[in-house]
C-alpha positions as a printed Julia matrix, in Angstrom:
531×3 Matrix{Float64}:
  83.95  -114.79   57.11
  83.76  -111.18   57.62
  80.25  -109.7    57.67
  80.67  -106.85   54.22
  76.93  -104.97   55.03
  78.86  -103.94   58.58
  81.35  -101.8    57.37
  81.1    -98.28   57.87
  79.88   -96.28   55.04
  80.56   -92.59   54.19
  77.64   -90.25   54.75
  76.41   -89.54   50.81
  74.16   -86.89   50.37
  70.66   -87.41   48.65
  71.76   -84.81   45.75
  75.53   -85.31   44.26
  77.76   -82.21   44.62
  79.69   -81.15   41.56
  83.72   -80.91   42.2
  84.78   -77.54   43.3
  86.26   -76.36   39.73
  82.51   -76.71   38.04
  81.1    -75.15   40.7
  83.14   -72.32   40.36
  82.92   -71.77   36.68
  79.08   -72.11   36.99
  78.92   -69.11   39.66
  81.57   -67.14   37.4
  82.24   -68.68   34.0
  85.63   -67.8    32.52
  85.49   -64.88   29.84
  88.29   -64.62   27.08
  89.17   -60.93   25.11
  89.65   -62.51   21.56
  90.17   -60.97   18.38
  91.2    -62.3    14.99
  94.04   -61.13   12.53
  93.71   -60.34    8.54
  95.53   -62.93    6.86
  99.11   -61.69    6.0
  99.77   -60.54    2.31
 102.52   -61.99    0.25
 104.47   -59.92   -2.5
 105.81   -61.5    -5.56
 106.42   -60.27   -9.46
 105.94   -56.73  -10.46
 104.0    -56.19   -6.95
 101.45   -59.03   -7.37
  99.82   -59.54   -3.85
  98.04   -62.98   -2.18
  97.68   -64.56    0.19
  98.36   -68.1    -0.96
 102.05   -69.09   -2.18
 101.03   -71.01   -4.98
  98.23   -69.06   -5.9
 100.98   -65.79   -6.08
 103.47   -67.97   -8.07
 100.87   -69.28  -10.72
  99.04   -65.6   -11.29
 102.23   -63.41  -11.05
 105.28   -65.43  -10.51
 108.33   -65.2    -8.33
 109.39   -61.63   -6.4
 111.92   -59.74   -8.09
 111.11   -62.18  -11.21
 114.15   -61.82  -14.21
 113.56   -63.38  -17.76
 115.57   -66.36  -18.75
 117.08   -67.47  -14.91
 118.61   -71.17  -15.04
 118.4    -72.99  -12.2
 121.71   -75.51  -12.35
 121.26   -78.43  -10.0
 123.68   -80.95   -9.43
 122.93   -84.38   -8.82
 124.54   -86.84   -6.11
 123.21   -90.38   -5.92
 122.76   -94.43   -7.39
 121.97   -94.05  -11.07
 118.62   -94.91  -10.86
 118.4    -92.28   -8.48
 119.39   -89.49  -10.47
 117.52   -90.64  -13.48
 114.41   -90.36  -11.48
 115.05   -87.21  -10.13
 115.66   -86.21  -13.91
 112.41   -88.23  -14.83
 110.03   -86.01  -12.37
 111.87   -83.1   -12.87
 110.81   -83.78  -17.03
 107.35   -84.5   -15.72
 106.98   -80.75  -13.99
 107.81   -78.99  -16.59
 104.34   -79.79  -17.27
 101.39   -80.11  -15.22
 100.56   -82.46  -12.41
  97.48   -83.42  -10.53
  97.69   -83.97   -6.69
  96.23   -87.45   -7.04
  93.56   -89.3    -4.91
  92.9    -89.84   -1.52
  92.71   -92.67    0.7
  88.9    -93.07   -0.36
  90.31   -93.26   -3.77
  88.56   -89.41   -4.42
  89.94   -86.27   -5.36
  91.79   -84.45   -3.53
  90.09   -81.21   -2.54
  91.64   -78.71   -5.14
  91.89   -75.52   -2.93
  94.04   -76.98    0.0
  96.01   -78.84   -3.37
  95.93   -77.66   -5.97
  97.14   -78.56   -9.45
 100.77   -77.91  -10.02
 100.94   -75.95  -13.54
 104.51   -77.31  -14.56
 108.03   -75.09  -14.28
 108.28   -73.84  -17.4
 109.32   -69.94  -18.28
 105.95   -68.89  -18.13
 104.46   -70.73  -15.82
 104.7    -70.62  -11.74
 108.63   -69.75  -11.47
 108.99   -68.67  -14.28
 112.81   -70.42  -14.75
 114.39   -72.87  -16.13
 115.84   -76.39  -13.85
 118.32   -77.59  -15.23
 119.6    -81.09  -14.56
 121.53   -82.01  -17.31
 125.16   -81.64  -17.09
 127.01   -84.81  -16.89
 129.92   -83.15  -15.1
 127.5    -81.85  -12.52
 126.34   -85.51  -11.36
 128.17   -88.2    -9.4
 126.95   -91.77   -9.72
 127.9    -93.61   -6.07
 126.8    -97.42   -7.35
 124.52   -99.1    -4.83
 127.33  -101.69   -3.46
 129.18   -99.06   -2.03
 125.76   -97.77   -0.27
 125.03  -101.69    0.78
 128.57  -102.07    2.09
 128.53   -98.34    4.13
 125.08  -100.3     5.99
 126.52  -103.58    6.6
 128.02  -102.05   10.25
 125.73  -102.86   12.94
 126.26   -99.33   14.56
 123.57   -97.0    13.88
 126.06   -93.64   13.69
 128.82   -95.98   11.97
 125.92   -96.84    9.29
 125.38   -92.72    9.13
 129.21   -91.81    8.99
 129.97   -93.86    6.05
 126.65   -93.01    3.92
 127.78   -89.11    4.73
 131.17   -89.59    3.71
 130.46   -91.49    0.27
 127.82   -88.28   -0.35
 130.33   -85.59    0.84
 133.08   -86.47   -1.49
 131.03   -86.42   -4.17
 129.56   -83.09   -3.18
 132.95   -81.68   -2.85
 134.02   -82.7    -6.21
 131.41   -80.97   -7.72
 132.1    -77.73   -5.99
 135.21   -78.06   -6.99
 134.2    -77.74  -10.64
 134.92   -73.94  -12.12
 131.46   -73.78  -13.46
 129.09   -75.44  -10.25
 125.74   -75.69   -9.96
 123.9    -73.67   -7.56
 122.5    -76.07   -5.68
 122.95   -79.92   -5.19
 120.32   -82.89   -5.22
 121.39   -86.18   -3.32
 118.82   -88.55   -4.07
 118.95   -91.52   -1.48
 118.13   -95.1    -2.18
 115.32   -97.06   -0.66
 118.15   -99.34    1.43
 119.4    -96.27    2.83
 115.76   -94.93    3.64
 114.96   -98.15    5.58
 118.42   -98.03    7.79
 118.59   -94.42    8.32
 115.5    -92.75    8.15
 114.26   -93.06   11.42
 117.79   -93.34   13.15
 118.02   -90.22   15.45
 114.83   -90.32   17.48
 115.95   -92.44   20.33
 118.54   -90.38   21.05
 116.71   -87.31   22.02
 115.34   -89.88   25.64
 118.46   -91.68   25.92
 120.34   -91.02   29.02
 123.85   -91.09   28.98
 125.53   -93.5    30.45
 129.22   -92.38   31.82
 131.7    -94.57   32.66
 133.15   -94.71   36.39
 136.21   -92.64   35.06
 133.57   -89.84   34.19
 132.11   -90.15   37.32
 134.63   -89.73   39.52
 135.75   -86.96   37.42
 132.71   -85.04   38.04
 132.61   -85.58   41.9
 135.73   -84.21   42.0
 134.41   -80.97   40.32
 131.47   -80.76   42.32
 133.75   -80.74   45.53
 136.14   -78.27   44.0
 133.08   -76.23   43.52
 132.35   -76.45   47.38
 135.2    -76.28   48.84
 136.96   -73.9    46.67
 140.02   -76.16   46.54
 141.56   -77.77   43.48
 142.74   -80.86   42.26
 145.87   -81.74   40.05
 144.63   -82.21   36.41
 145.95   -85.42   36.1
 144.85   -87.54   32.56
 144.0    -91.12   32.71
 143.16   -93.35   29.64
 140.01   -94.57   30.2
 139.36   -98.07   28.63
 135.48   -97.68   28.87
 135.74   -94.64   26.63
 133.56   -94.85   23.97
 134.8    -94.84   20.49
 132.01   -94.36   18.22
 132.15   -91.62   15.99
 131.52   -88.14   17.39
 127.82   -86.6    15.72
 125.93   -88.74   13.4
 122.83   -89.12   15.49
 120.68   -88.18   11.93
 121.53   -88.59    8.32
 119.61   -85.34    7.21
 121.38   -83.13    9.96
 124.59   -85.01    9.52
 124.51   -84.38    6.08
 123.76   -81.01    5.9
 126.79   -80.55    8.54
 129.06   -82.46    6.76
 128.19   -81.06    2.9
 128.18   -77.39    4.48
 132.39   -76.72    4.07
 132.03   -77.03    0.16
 129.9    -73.72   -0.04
 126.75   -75.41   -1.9
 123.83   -75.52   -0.71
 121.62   -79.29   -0.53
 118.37   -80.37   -0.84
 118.33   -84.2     0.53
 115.41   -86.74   -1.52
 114.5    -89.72   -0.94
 114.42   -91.68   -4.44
 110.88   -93.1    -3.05
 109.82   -90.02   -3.31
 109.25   -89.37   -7.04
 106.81   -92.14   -6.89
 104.71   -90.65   -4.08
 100.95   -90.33   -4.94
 100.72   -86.93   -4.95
 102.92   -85.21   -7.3
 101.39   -81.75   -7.55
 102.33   -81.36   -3.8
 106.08   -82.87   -4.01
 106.59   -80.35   -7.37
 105.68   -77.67   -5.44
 107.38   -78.04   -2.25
 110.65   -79.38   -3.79
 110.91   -76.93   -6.75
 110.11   -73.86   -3.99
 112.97   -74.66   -2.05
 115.81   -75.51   -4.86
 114.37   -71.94   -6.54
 115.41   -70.18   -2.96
 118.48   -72.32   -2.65
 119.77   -71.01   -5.71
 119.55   -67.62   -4.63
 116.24   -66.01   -5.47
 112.97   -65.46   -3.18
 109.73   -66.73   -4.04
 107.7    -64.17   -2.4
 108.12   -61.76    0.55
 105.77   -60.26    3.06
 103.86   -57.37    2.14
 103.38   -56.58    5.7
 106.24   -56.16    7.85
 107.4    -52.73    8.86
 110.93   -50.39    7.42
 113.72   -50.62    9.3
 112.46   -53.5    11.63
 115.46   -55.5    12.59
 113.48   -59.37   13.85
 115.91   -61.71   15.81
 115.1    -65.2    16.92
 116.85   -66.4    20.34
 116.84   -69.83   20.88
 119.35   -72.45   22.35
 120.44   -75.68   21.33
 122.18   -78.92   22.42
 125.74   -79.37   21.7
 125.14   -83.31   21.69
 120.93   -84.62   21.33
 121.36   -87.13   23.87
 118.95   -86.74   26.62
 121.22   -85.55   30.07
 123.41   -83.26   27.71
 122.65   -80.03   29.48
 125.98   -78.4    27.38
 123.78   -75.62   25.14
 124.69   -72.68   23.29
 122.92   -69.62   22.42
 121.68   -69.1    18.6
 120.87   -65.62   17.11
 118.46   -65.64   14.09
 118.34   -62.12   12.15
 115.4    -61.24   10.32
 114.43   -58.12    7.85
 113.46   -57.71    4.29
 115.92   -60.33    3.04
 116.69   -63.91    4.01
 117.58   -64.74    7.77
 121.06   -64.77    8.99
 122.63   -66.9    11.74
 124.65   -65.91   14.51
 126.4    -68.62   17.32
 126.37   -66.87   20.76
 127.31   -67.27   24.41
 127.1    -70.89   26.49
 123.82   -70.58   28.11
 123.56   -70.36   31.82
 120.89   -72.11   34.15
 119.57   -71.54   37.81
 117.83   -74.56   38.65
 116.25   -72.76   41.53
 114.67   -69.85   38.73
 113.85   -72.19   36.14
 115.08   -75.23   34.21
 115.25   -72.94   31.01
 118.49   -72.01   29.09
 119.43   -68.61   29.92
 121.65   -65.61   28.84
 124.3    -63.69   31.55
 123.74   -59.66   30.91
 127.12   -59.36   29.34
 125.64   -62.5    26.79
 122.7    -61.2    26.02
 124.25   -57.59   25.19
 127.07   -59.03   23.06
 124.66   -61.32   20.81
 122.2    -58.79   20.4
 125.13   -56.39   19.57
 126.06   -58.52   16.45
 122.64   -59.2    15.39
 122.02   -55.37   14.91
 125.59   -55.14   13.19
 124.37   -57.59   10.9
 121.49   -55.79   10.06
 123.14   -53.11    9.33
 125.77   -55.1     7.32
 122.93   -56.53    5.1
 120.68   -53.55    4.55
 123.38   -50.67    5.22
 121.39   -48.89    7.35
 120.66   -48.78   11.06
 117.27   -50.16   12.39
 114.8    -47.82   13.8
 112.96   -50.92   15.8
 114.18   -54.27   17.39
 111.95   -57.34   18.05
 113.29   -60.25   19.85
 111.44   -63.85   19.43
 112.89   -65.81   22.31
 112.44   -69.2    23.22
 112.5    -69.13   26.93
 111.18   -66.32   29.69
 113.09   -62.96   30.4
 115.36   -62.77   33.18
 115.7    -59.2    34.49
 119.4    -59.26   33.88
 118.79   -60.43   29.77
 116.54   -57.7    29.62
 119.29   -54.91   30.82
 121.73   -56.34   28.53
 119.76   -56.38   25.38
 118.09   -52.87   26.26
 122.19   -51.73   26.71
 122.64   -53.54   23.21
 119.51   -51.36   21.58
 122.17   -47.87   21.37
 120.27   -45.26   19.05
 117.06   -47.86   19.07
 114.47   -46.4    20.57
 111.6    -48.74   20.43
 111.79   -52.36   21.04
 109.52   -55.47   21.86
 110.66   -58.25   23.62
 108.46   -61.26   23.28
 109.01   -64.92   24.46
 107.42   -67.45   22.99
 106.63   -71.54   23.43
 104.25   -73.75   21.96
 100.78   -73.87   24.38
  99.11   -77.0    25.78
  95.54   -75.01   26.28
  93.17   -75.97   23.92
  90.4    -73.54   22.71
  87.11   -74.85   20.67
  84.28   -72.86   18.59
  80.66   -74.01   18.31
  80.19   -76.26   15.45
  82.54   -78.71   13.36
  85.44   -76.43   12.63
  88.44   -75.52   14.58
  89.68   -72.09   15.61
  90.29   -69.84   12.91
  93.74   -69.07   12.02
  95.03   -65.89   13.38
  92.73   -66.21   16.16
  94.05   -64.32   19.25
  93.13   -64.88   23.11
  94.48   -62.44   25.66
  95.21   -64.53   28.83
  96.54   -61.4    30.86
  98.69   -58.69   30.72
 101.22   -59.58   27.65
  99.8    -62.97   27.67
  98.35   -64.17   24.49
  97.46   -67.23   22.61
  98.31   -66.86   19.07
  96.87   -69.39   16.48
  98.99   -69.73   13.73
  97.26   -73.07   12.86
  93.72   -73.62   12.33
  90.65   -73.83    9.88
  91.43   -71.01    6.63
  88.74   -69.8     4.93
  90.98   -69.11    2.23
  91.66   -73.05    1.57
  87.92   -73.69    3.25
  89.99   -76.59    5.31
  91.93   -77.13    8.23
  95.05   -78.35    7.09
  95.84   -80.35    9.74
  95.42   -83.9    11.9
  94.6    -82.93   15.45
  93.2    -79.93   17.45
  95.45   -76.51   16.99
  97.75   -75.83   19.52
  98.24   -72.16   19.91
 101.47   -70.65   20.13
 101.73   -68.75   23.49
 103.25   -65.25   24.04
 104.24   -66.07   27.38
 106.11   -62.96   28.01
 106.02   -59.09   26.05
 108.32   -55.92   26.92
 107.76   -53.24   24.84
 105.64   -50.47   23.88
 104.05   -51.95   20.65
 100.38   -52.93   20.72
  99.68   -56.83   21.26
  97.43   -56.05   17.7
 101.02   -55.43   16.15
 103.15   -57.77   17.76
 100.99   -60.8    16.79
 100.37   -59.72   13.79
 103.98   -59.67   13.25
 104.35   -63.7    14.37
 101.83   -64.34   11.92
 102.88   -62.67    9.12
 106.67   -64.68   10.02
 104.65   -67.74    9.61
 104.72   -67.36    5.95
 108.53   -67.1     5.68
 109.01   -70.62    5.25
 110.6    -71.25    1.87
 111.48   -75.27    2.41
 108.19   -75.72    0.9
 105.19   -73.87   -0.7
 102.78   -74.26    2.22
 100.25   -71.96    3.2
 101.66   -71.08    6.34
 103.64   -72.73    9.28
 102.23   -73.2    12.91
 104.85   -71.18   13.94
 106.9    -68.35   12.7
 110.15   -68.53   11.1
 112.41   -67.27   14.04
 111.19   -70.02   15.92
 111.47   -72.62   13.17
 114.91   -71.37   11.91
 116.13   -71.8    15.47
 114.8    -75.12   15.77
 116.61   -76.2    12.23
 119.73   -74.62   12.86
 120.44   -76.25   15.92
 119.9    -79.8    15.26
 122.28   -78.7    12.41
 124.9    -77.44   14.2
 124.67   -80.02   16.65
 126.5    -82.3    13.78
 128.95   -79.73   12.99
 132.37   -81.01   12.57
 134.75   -79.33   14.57
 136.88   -76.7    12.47
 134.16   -76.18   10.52
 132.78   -72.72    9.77
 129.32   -72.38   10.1
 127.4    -70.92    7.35
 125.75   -67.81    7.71
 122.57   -68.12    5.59
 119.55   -70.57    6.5
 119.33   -72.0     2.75
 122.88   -74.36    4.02
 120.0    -75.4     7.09
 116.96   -76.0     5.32
């Protein structure tokens, strides 16, 4: 047996040394510039101003509010499912209390807050409508049961789209159609479909050894410069399964989008939730923008300020799909507008980010600010670019050769931060809290403890959104305050604010959308067809 109290020890000190990184902050601890941002001001009703949504809506009602608007909403689903729809929608025209909590209390009224009911002097200040028999389409449950009875997760999606498209098409068919259609779900479709769509974002494709011989040729041709003849082979371990469908919300949307109406997708579990106040105002906020109108807009943002939000997105969502196209968003006074750009580019040796050639980035930019001026019919004096990834040099040169006439410009990219920042005591960071990391290097919180609602309304600690990256001439005062005042531009529900701003959440949205697009189908213009 080996003799343990032999072995050779290593030489320990009599005091412990700290590691090298607390050593170093103790001789020279870290020191952060902060400041913090105003909470943006919302507009709404003969120039009413607040900062809260629902607060706005109750006091002064809707922006550019006109006596007597009807709100016609058609209705897609079982028949249970639209007469509960048409049940809660009864029930808000009155008032409705947020409920309890888990600990069977009250829910804390500022961060939820009573909804007052829908009536034509109250909140919206219009009138849902839900009763036209010609505007609803009753799909009986045993045609839902027998669309789910396929084992195949997109098969199960395809057929529960097409029973809901048909009917959505024969209601915008109608000469007198609503302005905006419900399809109310049922709970069997809820359990099947709901949470189909997440494992595809980490599943690796798997091609067959048709595909991969297919690519080695390419890869050769691409070193040796010579080519192959294109010859076609049918490949038996093709698979068949339905092109798209990887989620029914985003499928749906795609699908519904070529009869011109916008949706709004429920889940017939819903109207039972335990917090009505909260579903009343979310749901009734978006079908009031969806048929046209805007709740509220932001006090804040500057004339002739053309925003655009560059993002990219897959052209399938499984995992090795590195196929992605670039996605213009285009912001100003009005709602946001979406334009489908270049194929991106990537240098794995830069980055592993989707990218933008010069000529790309000059011709997207291009039609943003031609869409602009199509939509406010005048030029913009300023452009500010939210993009998703870092600046090459060469997508800087071609948006500044896209800019023309504009003179002043701000470039900013922006991602979602891992650093975490604390304050003394219980509390979070504030919201609008900003922490200059460096030259054009900022952490932005557009989550985190408002006084206004004296909560945090959220789960974990705040991530900040990061300004990774900012050309321009603007002060970084001006510039954040811009991404938080876009924050508050999100009309799918009646939230306080977003964690992020809305050319960064319209990107994300739009995407997944068009993802499901069907081929030959023209892509809507307007973000209510996304939301």
């Amino acid at each position: 047996m080996r003799n343990r109290s032999n072995r050779r020890r290593p030489h320990q000190s009599a005091v412990s040394q700290p590691p090298l990184t607390e050593e170093l902050i103790r001789r020279q601890p870290p020191v952060f510039r902060a400041f913090h941002l105003e909470e943006p001001k919302l507009v709404f009703a003969n120039g009413g101003v607040s900062v809260d949504p629902k607060a706005g809506l109750n006091d002064h009602g809707p922006y550019g509010f006109q006596p007597g608007r009807v709100i016609k909403i058609g209705l897609v689903g079982t028949g249970t499912g639209i007469q509960t729809f048409k049940d809660f929608l009864r029930r808000a025209h009155g008032r409705l209390s947020p409920g309890l909590n888990k600990r069977n209390k009250p829910l804390d009224p500022h961060t939820f807050p009573d909804f007052p009911g829908c009536a034509e002097t109250a909140t919206f200040r219009a009138n849902f409508v839900a009763d036209n028999a010609s505007h609803q389409r009753i799909i009986p449950p045993d045609f839902f049961r027998q669309a789910l009875a396929t084992p195949k997760d997109q098969e199960k999606i395809k057929q529960v789209v097409d029973l809901a498209v048909k009917q959505i098409d024969a209601i915008a068919a109608l000469e007198d159609a609503p302005d905006v259609v419900v399809l109310v779900l049922p709970p069997d479709v809820e359990d099947e479909c709901a949470s189909i769509g997440v494992p595809f974002a980490r599943q690796k494709v798997r091609l067959t050894p048709l595909q991969r011989l297919q690519n080695k040729l390419t890869k050769e041709q691409e070193v040796t410069g010579q080519s192959f003849l294109g010859l076609e082979f049918d490949d038996p371990d093709r698979d068949t399964s339905p092109s798209g469908f990887f989620n029914i919300h985003h499928a749906l949307k795609a699908h519904a989008m070529k009869s011109g109406l916008p949706t709004q997708l429920a889940w017939e579990r819903t109207f039972g939730d335990s917090n009505p106040a909260s579903i009343a105002w979310n749901l009734l906020t978006a079908l009031y923008y969806k048929a046209g109108n805007s709740p509220w807009r932001l006090q804040s943002l500057p004339d002739q300020t053309c925003f655009v939000g560059i993002s990219f997105f897959k052209e399938s969502p499984a995992g090795a799909a590195d196929m992605q196209t670039s996605l213009a968003q285009v912001f100003g006074a009005g709602e946001g507008i979406v334009i489908r750009g270049e194929k991106a580019i990537f240098d794995k040796k830069r980055d592993r980010k989707a990218h933008l050639s010069e000529a790309g980035a000059r011709s997207l930019l291009e039609r943003a600010i031609a869409q602009y001026k199509l939509q406010h019919t005048l030029a913009p004096k300023r452009v500010v670019i939210h993009k998703t990834s870092r600046y090459w040099p060469e997508e800087i040169e071609g948006f500044k050769a896209a800019l023309g006439d504009v003179y002043h410009f701000d470039f900013l990219a922006l991602e979602t931060s891992d650093v975490r920042f604390m304050r003394i005591g219980r509390r979070p960071p504030l919201r609008g809290t900003v922490v200059t990391l460096g030259e054009g290097n900022y952490l932005l919180f557009g989550n985190g403890y408002v006084p206004y609602l004296r909560a945090y309304p959220g789960k974990r600690i705040p991530r900040p959104l990061e300004i990774l990256e900012h050309h321009g001439v603007s002060p970084a005062e001006t510039v954040c305050q811009e991404v938080l005042a876009l924050t508050k531009l999100n009309w799918n529900s009646c939230s306080f604010a977003s964690s992020v701003p809305i050319t960064i959440r319209f990107a994300r949205d739009v995407g997944k959308i068009l993802t499901e697009l069907p081929k030959g189908t023209q892509a809507e213009t307007k973000y209510k067809f996304y939301m």
